[in-house]
Coordinates of C-alpha atoms in Angstrom, one line a residue:
X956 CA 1.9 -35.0 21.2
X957 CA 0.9 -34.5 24.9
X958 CA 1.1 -38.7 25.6
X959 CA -1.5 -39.4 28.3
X960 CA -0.2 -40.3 31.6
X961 CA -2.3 -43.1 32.8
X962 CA -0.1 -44.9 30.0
X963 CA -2.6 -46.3 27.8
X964 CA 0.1 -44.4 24.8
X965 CA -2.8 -42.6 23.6
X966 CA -2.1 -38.5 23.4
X967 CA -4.1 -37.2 26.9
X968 CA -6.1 -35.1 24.3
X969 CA -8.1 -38.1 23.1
X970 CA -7.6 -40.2 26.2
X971 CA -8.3 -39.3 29.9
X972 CA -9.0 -35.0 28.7
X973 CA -12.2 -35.4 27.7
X974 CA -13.3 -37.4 31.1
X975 CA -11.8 -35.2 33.7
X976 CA -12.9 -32.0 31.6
X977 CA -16.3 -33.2 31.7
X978 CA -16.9 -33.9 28.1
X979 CA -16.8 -37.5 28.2
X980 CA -17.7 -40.4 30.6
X981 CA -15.6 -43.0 30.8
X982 CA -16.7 -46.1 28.9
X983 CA -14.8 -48.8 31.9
X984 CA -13.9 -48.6 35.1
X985 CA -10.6 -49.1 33.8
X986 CA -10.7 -46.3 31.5
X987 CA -12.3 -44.3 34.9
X988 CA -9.6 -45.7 37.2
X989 CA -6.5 -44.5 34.3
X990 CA -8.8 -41.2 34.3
X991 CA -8.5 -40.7 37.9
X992 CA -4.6 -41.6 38.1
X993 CA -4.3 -38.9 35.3
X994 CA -6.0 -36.5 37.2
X995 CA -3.8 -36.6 39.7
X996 CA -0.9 -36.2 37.5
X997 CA -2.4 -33.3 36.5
X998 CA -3.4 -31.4 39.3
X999 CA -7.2 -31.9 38.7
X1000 CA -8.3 -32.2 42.1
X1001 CA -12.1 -30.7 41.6
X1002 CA -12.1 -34.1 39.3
X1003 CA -11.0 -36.5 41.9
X1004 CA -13.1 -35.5 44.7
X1005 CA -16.4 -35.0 42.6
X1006 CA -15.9 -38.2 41.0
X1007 CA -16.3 -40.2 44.3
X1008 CA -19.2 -41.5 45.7
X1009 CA -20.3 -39.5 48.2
X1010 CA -23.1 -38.9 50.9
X1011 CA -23.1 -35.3 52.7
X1012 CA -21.1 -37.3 55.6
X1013 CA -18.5 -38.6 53.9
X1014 CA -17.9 -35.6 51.3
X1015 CA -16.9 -33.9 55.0
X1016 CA -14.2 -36.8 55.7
X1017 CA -12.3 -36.5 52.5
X1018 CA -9.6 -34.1 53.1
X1019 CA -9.1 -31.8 49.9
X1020 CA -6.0 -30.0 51.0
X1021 CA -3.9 -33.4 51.6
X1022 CA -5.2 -35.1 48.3
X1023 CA -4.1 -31.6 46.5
X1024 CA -0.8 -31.7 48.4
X1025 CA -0.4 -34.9 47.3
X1026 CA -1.2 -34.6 43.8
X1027 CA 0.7 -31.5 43.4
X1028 CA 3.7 -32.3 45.6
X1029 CA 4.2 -36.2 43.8
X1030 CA 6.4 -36.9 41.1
X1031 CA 4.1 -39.5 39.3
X1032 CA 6.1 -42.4 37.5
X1033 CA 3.4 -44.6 36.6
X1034 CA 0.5 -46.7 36.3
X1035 CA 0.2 -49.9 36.5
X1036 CA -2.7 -51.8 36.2
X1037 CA -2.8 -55.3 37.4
X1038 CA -6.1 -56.6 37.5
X1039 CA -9.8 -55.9 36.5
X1040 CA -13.4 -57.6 37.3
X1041 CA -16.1 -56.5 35.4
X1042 CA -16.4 -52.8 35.0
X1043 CA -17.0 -53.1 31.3
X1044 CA -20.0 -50.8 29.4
X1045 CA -22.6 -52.7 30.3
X1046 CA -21.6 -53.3 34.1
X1047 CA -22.8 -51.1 37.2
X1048 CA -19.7 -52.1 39.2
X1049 CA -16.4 -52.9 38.6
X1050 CA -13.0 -53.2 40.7
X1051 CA -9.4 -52.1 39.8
X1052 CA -6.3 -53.2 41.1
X1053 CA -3.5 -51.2 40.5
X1054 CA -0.3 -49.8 41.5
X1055 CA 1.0 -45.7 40.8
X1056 CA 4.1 -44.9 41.7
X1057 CA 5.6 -41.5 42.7
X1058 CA 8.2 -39.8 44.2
X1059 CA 6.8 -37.5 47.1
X1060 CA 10.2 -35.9 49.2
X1061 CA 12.6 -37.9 47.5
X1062 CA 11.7 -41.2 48.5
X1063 CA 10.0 -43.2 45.7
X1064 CA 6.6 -45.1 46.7
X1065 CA 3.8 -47.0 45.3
X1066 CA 0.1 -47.0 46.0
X1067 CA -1.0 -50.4 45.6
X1068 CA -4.8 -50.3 46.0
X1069 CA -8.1 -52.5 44.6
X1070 CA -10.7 -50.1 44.0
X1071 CA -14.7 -50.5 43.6
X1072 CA -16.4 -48.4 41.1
X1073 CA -19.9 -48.4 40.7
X1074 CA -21.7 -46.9 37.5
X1075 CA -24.8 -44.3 38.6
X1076 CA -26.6 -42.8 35.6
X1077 CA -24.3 -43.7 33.2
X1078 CA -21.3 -42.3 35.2
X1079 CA -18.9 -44.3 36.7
X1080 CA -17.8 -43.2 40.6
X1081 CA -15.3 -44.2 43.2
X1082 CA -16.6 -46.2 45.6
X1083 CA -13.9 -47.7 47.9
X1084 CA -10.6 -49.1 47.9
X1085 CA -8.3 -51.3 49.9
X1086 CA -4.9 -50.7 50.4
X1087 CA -2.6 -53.7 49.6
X1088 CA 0.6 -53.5 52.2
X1089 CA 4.1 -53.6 50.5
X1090 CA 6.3 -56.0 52.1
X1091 CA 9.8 -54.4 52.1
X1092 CA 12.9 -56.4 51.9
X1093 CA 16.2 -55.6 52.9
X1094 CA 18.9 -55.7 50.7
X1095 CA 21.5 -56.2 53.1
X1096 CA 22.3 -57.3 57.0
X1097 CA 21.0 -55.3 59.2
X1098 CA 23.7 -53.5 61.0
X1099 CA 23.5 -53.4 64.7
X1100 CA 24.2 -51.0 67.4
X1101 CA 27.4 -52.2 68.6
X1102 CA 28.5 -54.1 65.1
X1103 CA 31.6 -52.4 63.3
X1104 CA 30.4 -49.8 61.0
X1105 CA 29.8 -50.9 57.2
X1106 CA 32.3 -47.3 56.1
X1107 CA 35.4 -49.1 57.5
X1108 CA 36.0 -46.9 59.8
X1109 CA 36.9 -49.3 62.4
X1110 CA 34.5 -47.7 65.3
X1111 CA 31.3 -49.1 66.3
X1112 CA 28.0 -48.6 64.0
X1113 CA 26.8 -46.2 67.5
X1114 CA 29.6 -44.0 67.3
X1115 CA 30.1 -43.4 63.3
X1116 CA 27.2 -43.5 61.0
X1117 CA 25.0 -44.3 63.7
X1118 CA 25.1 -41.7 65.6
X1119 CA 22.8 -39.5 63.2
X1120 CA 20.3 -41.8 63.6
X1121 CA 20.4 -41.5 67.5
X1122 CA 17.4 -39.5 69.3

């Protein structure tokens, strides 16, 4: 069994298949959101682009080749979801907010986002979304410049490890 990767532990068959194939609109915009994160997974970028909102303007400012690079490029780890409003079956909108995370160039990363779906003929679409900023935290000090370099070496951060990171 092919297990869906939006994570809902369904096989992708029965669970986000049907909607990016076409067969089957998404009941939620939960469901629709999972479908979409899926689709990415996947490679189905015809899916993510046609299932957006979108006016002849603005179908001109979404940039295909980066979302497929993207998609393709990404290890996908996950999706988390970690909130909805509304967006059930009898709802015209809805919002989303949830976090995937991927590996893109060996650095892992997470797309933290609150979405707005809106329901248009019995179809749920992506509207918008807002990105919600990661605060990072270091682990350790920071090393400066002229501190002693954290290898042991006994020369200055500058002239060891440091000096890779010079311009």
């Amino acid at each position: 069994m092919d297990t869906c990767p939006c994570g809902s532990g369904r096989s992708y068959e029965t669970c986000c298949q049907p909607m990016i194939s076409g067969k089957a609109p998404a009941p939620t915009a939960e469901a629709f959101m999972r479908s979409r994160y899926s689709a990415y997974v996947k490679g189905a970028v015809d899916y993510i682009i046609s299932s957006c909102v979108q006016t002849e303007d603005e179908a001109q400012g979404i940039d295909i080749e980066a979302t497929r690079r993207w998609s393709e490029q990404s290890t996908w780890l996950g999706l988390r979801i970690v909130s909805t409003d509304k967006g059930g079956s009898e709802d015209s909108e809805g919002t989303v907010e949830f976090v995937a995370t991927y590996v893109l160039d060996g650095l892992r990363d997470s797309h933290h986002e609150i979405s707005r779906f809106v329901k248009k003929d019995g179809v749920w679409l992506y509207e918008s979304g807002e990105m919600i900023p990661e605060t990072i935290v270091r682990e350790g000090p920071k090393v400066g410049r002229n501190d002693p370099c954290p290898c042991g070496s006994g020369k200055k951060y500058k002239k060891c490890h440091g000096a890779s990171k010079a311009v």
